CSV table of C-alpha atoms in Angstrom, one decimal:
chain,number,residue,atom,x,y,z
A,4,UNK,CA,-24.2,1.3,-21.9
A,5,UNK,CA,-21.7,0.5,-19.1
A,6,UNK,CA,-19.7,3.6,-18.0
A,7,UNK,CA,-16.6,4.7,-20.3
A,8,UNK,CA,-12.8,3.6,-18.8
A,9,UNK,CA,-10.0,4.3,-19.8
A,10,UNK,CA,-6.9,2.9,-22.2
A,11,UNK,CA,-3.6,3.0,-23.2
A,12,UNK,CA,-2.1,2.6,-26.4
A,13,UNK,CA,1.7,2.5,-27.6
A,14,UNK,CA,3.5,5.3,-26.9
A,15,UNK,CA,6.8,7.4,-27.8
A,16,UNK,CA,9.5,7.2,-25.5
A,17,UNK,CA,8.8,8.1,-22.0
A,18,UNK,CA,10.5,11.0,-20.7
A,19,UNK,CA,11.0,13.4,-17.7
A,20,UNK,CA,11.3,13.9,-13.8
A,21,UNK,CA,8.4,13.3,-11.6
A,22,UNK,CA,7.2,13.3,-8.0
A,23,UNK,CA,5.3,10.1,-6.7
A,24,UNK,CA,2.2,11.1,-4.3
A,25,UNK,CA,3.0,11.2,-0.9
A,26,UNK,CA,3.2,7.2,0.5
A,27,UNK,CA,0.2,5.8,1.5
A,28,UNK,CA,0.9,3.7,4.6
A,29,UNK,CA,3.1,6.4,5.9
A,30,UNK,CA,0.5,9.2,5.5
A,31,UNK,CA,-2.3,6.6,7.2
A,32,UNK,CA,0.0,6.6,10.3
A,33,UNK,CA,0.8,9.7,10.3
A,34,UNK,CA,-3.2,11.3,10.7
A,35,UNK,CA,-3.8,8.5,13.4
A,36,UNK,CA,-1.0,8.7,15.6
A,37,UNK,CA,-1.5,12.6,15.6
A,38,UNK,CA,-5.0,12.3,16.8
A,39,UNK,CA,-3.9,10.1,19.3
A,40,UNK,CA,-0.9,12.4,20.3
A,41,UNK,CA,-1.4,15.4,22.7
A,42,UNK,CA,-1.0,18.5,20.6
A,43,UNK,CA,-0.5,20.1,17.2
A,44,UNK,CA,0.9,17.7,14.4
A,45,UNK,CA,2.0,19.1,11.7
A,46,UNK,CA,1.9,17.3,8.1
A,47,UNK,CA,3.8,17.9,4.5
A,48,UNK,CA,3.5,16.1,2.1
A,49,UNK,CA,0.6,13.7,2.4
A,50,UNK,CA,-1.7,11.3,0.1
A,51,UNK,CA,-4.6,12.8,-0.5
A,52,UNK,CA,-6.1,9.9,-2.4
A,53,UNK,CA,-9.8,8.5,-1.1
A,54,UNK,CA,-8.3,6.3,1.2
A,55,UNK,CA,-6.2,8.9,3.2
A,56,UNK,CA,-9.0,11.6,3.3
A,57,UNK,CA,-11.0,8.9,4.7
A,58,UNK,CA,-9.1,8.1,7.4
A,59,UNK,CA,-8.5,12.0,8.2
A,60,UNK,CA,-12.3,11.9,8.4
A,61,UNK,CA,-12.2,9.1,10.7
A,62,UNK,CA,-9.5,10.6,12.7
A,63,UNK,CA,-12.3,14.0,13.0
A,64,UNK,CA,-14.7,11.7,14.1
A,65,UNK,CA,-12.7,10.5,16.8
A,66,UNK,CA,-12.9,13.9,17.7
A,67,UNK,CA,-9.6,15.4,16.8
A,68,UNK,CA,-9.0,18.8,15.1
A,69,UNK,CA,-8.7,18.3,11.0
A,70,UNK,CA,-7.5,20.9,8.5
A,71,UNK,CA,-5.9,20.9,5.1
A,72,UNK,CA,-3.8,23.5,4.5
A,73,UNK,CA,-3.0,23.2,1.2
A,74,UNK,CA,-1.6,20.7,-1.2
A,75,UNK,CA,-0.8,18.3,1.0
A,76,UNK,CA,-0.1,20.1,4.0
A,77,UNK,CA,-2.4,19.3,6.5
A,78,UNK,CA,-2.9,19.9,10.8
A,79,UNK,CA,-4.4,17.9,13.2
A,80,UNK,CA,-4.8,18.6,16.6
A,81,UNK,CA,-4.9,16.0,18.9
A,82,UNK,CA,-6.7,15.3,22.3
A,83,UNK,CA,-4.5,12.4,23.8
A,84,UNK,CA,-7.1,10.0,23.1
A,85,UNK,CA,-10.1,8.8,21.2
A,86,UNK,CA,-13.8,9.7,22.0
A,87,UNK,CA,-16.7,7.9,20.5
A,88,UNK,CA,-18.0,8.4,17.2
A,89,UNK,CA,-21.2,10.2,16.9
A,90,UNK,CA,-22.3,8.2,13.7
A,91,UNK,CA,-20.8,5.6,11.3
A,92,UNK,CA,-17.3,5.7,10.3
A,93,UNK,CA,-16.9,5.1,6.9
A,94,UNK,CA,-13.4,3.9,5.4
A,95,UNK,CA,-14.2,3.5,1.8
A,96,UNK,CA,-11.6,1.6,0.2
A,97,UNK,CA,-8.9,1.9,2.8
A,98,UNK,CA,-8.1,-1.5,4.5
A,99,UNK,CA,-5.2,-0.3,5.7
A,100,UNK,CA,-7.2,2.8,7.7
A,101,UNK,CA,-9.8,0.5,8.9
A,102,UNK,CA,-7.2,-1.9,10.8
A,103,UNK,CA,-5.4,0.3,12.1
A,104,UNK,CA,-7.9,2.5,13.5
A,105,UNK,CA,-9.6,-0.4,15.0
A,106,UNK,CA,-6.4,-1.2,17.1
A,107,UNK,CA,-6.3,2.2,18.2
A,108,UNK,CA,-10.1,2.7,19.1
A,109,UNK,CA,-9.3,-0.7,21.3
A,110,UNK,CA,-7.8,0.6,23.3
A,111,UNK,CA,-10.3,3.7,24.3
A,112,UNK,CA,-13.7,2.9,26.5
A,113,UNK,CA,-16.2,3.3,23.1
A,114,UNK,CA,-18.2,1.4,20.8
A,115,UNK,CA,-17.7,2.5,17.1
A,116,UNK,CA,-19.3,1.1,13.9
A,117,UNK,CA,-17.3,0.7,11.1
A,118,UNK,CA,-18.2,0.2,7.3
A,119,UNK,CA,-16.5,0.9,3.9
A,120,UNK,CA,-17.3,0.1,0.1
A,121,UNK,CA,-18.7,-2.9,-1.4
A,122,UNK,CA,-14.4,-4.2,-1.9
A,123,UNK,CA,-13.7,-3.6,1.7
A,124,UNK,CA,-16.6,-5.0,3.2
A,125,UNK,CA,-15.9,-8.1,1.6
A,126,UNK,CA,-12.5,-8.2,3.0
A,127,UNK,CA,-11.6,-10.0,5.7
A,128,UNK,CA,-10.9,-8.3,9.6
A,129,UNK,CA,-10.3,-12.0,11.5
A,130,UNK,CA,-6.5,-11.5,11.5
A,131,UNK,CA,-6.6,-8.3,13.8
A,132,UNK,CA,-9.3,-9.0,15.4
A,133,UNK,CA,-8.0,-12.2,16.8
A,134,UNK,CA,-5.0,-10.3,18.6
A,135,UNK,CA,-7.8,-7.5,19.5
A,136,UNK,CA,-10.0,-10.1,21.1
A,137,UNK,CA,-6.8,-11.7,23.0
A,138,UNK,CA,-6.3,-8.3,24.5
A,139,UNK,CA,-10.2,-8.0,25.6
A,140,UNK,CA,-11.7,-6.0,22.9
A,141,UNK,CA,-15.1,-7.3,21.6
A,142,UNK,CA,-17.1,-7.0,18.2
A,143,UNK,CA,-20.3,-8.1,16.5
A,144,UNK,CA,-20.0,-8.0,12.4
A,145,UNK,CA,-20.8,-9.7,9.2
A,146,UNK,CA,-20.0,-13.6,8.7
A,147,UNK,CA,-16.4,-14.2,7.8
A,148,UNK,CA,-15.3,-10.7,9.8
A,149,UNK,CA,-16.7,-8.8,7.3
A,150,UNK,CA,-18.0,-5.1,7.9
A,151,UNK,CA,-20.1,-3.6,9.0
A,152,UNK,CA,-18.5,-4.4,12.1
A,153,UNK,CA,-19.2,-3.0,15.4
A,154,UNK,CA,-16.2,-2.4,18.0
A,155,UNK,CA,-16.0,-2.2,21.6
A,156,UNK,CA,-12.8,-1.0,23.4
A,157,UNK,CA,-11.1,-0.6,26.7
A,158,UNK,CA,-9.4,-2.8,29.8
A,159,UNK,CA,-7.0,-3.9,27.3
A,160,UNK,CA,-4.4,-6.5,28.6
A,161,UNK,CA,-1.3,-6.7,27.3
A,162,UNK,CA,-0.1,-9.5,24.9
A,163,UNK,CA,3.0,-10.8,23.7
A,164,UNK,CA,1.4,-12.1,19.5
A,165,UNK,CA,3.2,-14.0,17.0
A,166,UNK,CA,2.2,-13.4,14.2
A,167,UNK,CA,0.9,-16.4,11.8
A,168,UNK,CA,1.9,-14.6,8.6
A,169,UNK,CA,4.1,-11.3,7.9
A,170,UNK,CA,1.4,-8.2,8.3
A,171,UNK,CA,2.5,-5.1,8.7
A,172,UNK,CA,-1.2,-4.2,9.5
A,173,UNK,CA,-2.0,-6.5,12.3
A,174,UNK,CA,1.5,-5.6,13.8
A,175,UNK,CA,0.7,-2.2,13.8
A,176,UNK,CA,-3.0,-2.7,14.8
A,177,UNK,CA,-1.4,-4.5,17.8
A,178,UNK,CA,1.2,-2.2,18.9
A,179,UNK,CA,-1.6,1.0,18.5
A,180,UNK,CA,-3.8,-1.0,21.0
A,181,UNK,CA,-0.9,-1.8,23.6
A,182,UNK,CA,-0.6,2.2,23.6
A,183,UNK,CA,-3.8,2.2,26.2
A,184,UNK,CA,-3.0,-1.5,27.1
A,185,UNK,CA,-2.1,-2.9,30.8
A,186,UNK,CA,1.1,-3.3,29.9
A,187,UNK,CA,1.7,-2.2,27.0
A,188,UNK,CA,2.3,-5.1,23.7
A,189,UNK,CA,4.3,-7.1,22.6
A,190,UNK,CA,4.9,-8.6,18.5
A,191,UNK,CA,6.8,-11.3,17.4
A,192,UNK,CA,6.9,-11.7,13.4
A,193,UNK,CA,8.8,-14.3,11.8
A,194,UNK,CA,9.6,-12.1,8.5
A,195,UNK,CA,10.1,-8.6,9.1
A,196,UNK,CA,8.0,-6.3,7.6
A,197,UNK,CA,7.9,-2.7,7.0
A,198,UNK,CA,8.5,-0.8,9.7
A,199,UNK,CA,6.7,2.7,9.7
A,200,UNK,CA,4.6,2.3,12.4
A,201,UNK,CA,7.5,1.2,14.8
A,202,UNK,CA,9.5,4.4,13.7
A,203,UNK,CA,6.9,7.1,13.6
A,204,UNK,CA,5.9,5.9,17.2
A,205,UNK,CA,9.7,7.2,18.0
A,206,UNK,CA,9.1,10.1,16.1
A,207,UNK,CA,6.1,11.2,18.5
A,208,UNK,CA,7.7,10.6,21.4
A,209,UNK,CA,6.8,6.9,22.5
A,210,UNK,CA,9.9,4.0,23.3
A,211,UNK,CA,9.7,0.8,20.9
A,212,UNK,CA,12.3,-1.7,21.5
A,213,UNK,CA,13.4,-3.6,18.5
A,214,UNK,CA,15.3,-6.9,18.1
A,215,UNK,CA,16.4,-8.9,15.5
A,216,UNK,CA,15.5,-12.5,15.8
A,217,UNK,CA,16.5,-14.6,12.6
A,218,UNK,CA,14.9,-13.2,9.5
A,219,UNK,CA,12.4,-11.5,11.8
A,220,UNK,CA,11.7,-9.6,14.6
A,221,UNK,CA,10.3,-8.8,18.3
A,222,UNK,CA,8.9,-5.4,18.9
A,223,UNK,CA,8.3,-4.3,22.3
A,224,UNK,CA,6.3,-1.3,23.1
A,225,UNK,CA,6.4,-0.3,27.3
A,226,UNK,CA,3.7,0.3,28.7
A,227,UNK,CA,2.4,4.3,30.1
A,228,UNK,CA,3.2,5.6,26.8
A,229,UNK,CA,2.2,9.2,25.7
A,230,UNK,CA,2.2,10.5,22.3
A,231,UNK,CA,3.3,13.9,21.6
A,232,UNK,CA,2.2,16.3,18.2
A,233,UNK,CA,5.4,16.3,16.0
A,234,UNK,CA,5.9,17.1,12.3
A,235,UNK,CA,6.3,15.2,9.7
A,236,UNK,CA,7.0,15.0,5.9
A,237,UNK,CA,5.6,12.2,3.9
A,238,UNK,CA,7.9,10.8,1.2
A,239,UNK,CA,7.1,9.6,-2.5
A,240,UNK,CA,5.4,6.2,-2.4
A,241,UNK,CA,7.6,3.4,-3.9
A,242,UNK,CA,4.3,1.6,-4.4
A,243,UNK,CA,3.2,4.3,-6.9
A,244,UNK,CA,6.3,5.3,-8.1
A,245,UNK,CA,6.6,1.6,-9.3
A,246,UNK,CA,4.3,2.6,-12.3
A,247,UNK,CA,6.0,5.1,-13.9
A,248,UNK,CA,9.3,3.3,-13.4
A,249,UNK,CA,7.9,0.0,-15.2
A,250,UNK,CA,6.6,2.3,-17.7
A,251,UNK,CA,10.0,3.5,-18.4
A,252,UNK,CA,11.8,-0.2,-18.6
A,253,UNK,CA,9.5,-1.7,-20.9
A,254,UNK,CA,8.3,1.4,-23.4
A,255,UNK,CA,11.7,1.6,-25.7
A,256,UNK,CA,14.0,4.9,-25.5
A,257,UNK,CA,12.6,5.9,-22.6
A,258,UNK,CA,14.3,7.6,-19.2
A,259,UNK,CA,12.5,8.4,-16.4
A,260,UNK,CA,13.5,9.9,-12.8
A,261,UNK,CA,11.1,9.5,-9.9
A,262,UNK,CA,12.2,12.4,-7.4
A,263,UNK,CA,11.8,12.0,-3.4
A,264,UNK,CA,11.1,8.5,-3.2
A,265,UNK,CA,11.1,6.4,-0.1
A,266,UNK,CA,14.1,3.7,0.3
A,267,UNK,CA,13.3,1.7,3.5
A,268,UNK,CA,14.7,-1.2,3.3
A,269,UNK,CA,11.9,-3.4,3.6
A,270,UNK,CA,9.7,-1.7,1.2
A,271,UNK,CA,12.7,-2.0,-1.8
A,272,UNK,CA,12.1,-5.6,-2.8
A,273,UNK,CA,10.4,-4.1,-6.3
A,274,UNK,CA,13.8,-2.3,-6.9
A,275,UNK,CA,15.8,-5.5,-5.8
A,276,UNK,CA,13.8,-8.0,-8.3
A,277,UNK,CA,14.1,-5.1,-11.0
A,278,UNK,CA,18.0,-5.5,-10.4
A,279,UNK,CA,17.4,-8.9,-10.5
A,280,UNK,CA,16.3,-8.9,-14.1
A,281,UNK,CA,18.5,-6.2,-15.3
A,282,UNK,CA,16.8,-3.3,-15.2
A,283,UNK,CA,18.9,0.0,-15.9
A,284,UNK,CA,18.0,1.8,-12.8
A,285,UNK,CA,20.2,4.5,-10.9
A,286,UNK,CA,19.7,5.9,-7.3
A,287,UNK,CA,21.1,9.2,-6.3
A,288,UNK,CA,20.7,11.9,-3.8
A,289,UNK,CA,20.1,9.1,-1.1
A,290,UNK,CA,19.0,11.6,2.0
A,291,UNK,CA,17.2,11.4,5.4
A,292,UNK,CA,13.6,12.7,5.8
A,293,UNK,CA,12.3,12.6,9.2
A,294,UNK,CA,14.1,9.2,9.8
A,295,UNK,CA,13.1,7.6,6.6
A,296,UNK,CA,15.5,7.3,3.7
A,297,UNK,CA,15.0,8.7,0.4
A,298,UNK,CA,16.1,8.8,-2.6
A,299,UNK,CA,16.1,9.9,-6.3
A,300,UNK,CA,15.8,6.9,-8.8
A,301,UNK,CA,16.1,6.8,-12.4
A,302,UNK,CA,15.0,4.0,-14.8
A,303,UNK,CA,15.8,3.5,-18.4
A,304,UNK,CA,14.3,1.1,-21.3
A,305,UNK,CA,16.3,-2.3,-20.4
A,306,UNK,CA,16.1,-5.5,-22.1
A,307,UNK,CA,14.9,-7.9,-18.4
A,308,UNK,CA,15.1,-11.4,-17.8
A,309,UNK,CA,12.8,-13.2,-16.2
A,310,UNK,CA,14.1,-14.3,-12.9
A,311,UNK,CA,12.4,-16.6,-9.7
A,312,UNK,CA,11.1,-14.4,-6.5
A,313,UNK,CA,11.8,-15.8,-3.4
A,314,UNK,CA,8.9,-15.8,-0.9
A,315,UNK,CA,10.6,-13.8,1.5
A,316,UNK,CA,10.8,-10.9,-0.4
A,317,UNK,CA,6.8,-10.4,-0.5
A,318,UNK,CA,6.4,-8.7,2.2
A,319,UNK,CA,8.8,-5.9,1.0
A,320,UNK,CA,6.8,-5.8,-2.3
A,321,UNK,CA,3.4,-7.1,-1.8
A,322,UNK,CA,1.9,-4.3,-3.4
A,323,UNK,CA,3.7,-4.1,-6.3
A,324,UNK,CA,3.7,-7.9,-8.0
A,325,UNK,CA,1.0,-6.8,-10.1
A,326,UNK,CA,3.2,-4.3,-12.2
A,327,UNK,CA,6.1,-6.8,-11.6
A,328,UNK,CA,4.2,-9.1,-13.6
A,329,UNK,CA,3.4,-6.2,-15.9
A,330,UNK,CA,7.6,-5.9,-16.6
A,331,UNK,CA,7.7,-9.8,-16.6
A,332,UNK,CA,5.4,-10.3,-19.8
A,333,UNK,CA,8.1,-8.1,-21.4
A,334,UNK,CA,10.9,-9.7,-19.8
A,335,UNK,CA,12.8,-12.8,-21.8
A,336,UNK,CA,11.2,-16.3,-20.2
A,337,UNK,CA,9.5,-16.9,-17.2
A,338,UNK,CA,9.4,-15.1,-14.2
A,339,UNK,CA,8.1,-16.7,-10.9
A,340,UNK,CA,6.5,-15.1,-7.9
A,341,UNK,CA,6.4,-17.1,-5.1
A,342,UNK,CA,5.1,-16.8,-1.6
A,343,UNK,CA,2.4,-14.2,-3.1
A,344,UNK,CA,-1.1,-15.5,-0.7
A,345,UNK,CA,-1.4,-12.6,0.7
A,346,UNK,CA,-2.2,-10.7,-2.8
A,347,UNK,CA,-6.0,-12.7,-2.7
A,348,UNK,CA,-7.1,-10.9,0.0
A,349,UNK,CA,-5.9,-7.6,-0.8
A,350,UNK,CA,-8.6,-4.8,-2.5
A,351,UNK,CA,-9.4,-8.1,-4.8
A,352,UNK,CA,-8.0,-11.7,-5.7
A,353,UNK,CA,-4.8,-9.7,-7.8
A,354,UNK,CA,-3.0,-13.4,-8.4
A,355,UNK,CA,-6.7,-14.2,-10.3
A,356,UNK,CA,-7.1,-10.7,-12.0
A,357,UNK,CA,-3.8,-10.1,-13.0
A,358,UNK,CA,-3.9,-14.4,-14.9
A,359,UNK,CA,-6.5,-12.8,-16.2
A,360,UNK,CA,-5.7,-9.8,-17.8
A,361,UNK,CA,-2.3,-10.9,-18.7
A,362,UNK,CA,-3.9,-14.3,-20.8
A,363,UNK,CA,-6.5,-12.0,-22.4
A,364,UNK,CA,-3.5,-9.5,-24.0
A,365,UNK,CA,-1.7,-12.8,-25.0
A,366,UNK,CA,0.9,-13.5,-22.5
A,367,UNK,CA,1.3,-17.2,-21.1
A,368,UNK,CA,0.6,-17.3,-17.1
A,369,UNK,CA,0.5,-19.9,-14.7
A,370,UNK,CA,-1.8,-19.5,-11.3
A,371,UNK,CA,-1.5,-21.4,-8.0
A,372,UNK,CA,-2.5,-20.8,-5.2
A,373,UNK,CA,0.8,-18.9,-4.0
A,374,UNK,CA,2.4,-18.3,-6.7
A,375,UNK,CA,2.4,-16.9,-9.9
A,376,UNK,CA,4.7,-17.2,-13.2
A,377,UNK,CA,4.4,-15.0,-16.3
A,378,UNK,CA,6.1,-16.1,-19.3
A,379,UNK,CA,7.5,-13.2,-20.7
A,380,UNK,CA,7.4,-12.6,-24.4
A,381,UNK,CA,11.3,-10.6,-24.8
A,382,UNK,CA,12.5,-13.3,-26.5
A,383,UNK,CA,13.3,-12.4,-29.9
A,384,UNK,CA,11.8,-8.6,-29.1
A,385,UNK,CA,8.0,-9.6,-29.3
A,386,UNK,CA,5.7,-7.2,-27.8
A,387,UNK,CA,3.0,-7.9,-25.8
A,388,UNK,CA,-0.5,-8.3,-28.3
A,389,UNK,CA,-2.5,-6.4,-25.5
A,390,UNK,CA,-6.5,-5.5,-27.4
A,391,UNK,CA,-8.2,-6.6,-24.2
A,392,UNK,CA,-10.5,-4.5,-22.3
A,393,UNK,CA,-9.4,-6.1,-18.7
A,394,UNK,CA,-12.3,-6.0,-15.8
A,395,UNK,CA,-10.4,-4.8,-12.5
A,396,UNK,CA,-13.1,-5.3,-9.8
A,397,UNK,CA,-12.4,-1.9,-9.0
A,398,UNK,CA,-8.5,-2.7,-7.9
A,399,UNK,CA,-6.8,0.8,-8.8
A,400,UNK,CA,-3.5,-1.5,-8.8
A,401,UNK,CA,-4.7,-3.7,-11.4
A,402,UNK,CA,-6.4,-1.0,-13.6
A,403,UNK,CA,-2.5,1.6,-13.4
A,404,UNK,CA,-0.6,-1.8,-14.4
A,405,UNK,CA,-2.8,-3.0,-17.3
A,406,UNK,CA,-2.3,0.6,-18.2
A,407,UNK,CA,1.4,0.5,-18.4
A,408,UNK,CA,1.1,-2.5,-20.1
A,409,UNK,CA,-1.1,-0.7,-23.0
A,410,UNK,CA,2.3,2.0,-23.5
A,411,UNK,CA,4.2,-0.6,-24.9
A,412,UNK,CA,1.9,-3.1,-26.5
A,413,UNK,CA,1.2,-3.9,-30.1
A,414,UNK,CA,-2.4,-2.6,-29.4
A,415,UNK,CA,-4.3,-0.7,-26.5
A,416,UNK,CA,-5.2,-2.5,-23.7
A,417,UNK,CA,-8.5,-0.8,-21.9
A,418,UNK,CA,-9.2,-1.1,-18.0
A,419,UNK,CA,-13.0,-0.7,-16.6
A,420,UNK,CA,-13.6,1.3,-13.3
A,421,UNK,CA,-10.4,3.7,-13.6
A,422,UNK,CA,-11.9,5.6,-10.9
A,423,UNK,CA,-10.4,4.0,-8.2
A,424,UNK,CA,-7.1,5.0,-9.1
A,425,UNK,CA,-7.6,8.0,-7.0
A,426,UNK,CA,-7.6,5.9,-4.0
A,427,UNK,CA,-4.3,5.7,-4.0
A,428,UNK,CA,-2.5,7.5,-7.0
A,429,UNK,CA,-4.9,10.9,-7.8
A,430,UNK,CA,-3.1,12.3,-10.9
A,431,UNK,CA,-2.1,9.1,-12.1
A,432,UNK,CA,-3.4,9.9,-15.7
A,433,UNK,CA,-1.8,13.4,-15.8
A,434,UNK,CA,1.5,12.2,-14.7
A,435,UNK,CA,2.0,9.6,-16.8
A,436,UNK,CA,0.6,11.7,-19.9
A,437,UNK,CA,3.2,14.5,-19.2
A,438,UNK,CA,5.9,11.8,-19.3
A,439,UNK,CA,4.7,11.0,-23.1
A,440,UNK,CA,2.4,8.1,-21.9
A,441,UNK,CA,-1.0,7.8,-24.7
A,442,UNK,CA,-4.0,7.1,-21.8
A,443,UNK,CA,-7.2,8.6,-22.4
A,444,UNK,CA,-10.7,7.9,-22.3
A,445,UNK,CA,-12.3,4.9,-23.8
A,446,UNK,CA,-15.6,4.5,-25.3
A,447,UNK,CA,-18.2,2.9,-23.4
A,448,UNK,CA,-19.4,-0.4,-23.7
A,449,UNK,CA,-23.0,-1.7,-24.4
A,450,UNK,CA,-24.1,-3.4,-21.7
């Protein structure tokens, strides 16, 4: 028998007011650059999904000072610097950890080894490790740039590196290295991505000068930087608040208010295509938090309309095209996603899985090798069919968005490996169950 996952059937209307987990990529940053910073950093607020307690453990390793607190409150006490491993480091699931803490560890005189789960280690590492190599680090791994991988830091040079496609994780793998570089670094990316690496460097004390160049940007970090402990409070992830608020467009008579969420402006493309299609979403009690914006937003059943995505939006929303397409196969005709690549290298190929899943609970989809279009089934108010069991390859973002798909399909639609949710969403099940969602267990298959 293979093990039991988990499935969602139609549901009532969705109702409530919910907090997402802390953001992901802002609580990654914000455990690394306090163990690089001199002094106590205080935390509120943070993921504490796999990938995040991970790369605390990482950051222990390193040989900084790691507590939790409590729910999400956490301290870490940095030394200034990085020291070498005494073992492995382990990073699980968490590609956005491992690259990031490999252009940080660049720039420190060690050799660490890194490794992670049977998804990460089949990821690729070639993008940041080119830029890494340019600046004199060196590494022996796996074929492709695969982990294991092996790292060796120190005499870092600086460099000035444009980067071949938007990455928010190779820039920030960059700039993390120029903090011990000779001379500090230098990024040029031709789209702009998001931007929390750039501003919590401010927020600790370092100078980043940015500049707008066309629809991208150059990011200069000075060299003889020096990091000091701060606080910081980790708003509500618009990648995982995406679910709920889905959940809420396409399950009828629903209304559902995601509180504390993050609004930077280039991680709001979601929200934008959303608008696009004519979602019934409100945002109120826009605030600052520790120099990110955030917000209260409300979504409502709407009747959408499938719209085209341009390419430059993905790198505001590459996370969340697989429960875009989710509110597509309800919308009325196609929607298009273009400029989507990057999503077949994330955790899995998600433009394969989610043709896939979609074509197995009876919605049309067309897959290229960029782009994806869902045919959306609104048209005269047809639900989805759903009845598939859809195989995930362990993505946690392609089991939560077949899941939403289940709450408002004709019947249940089942995801294998649901345990990888908690990598990034822990309490994913409980908050959507208290909003009126029907997920539970299902029964195992034979194998």
């Amino acid at each position: 028998m293979a093990a039991a996952g988990l499935s969602a059937r139609r549901s009532g209307p969705l109702k409530g007011v919910v907090r997402a987990p802390g953001d992901k990529s802002i609580s990654h940053r914000a455990l690394i650059l306090g163990a690089l910073a001199e002094g106590v950093t205080e935390i509120e607020g943070l993921l504490e999904g796999d990938d995040v307690r991970r790369t605390a453990a990482a950051m222990a390793a390193f040989g900084a000072r790691v507590e939790r607190l409590g729910e999400g409150r956490w301290r870490v006490e940095g030394r200034g610097g990085f020291a070498e491993p005494a073992d492995v480091v382990d990073c699980g699931n968490a590609g956005t950890g491992v690259r990031l803490i490999m252009g940080a560890a660049a720039g420190f005189d060690l050799a660490v080894t890194f490794t992670g789960d049977a998804s990460l280690r089949g990821r690729p590492m070639n993008r940041v490790l080119k830029p890494l190599g340019e600046m004199g680090a060196a590494w022996i791994c796996r074929s492709g740039g695969r982990l294991p991988l092996t790292l060796k830091g120190g005499n870092l040079r600086r460099i000035a590196y444009r980067l071949p496609e938007p990455s928010a994780q190779v820039k920030s793998a960059v700039l993390l290295a120029g903090l011990n570089a000779d001379g500090g670094a230098e990024v040029i990316e031709p789209e702009a991505t998001r931007d929390h690496t750039e501003r919590m460097l401010r927020g600790f004390g370092a100078e980043v000068l940015v500049s707008e160049e066309g629809a991208g940007r150059r990011i200069v970090l000075p060299p003889g930087q020096r990091l000091r402990g701060t606080s910081i409070r980790v708003p509500g992830d618009p990648s995982s608040a995406a679910f709920p608020l889905v959940a809420a467009l396409v399950t009828p008579g629903s209304e559902v208010t995601v509180q504390g969420m993050l609004l930077n402006a280039l991680r709001i493309g979601l929200l934008e295509t959303l608008g696009d299609m004519g979602a019934d979403l409100a945002v109120t009690n826009v605030r600052d938090e520790g120099g990110e914006t955030v917000a209260d937003v409300t979504a409502r059943h709407s009747q959408l309309t499938g719209v085209e995505v341009p390419p430059e939006r993905a790198p505001s929303m590459i996370d969340e095209y697989p429960i875009l397409a989710v509110a597509a196969a309800f919308a009325d005709g196609p929607t298009r996603m273009l400029g989507i690549g990057e999503m077949r290298v994330k955790e899995s190929d998600r433009i394969a899985l989610m043709a896939a899943g979609l074509a197995a609970c009876g919605v049309g989809v067309e897959e290229e090798p960029e782009a994806l279009t869902v045919i959306g089934t609104g048209r005269g108010n047809h639900p989805v069919a759903g009845g598939a069991r859809v195989t995930t390859h362990g993505d946690h973002r392609i089991a939560m968005s077949h899941l939403v798909m289940g709450l408002a399909s004709e019947r249940p639609v089942a995801v294998d490996e649901p345990g990888m949710i908690a990598t990034s969403f822990p309490g994913f099940v409980e908050l959507m169950t208290g909003l009126g969602a029907k997920i539970g267990e299902d029964a195992p298959q034979a194998a």
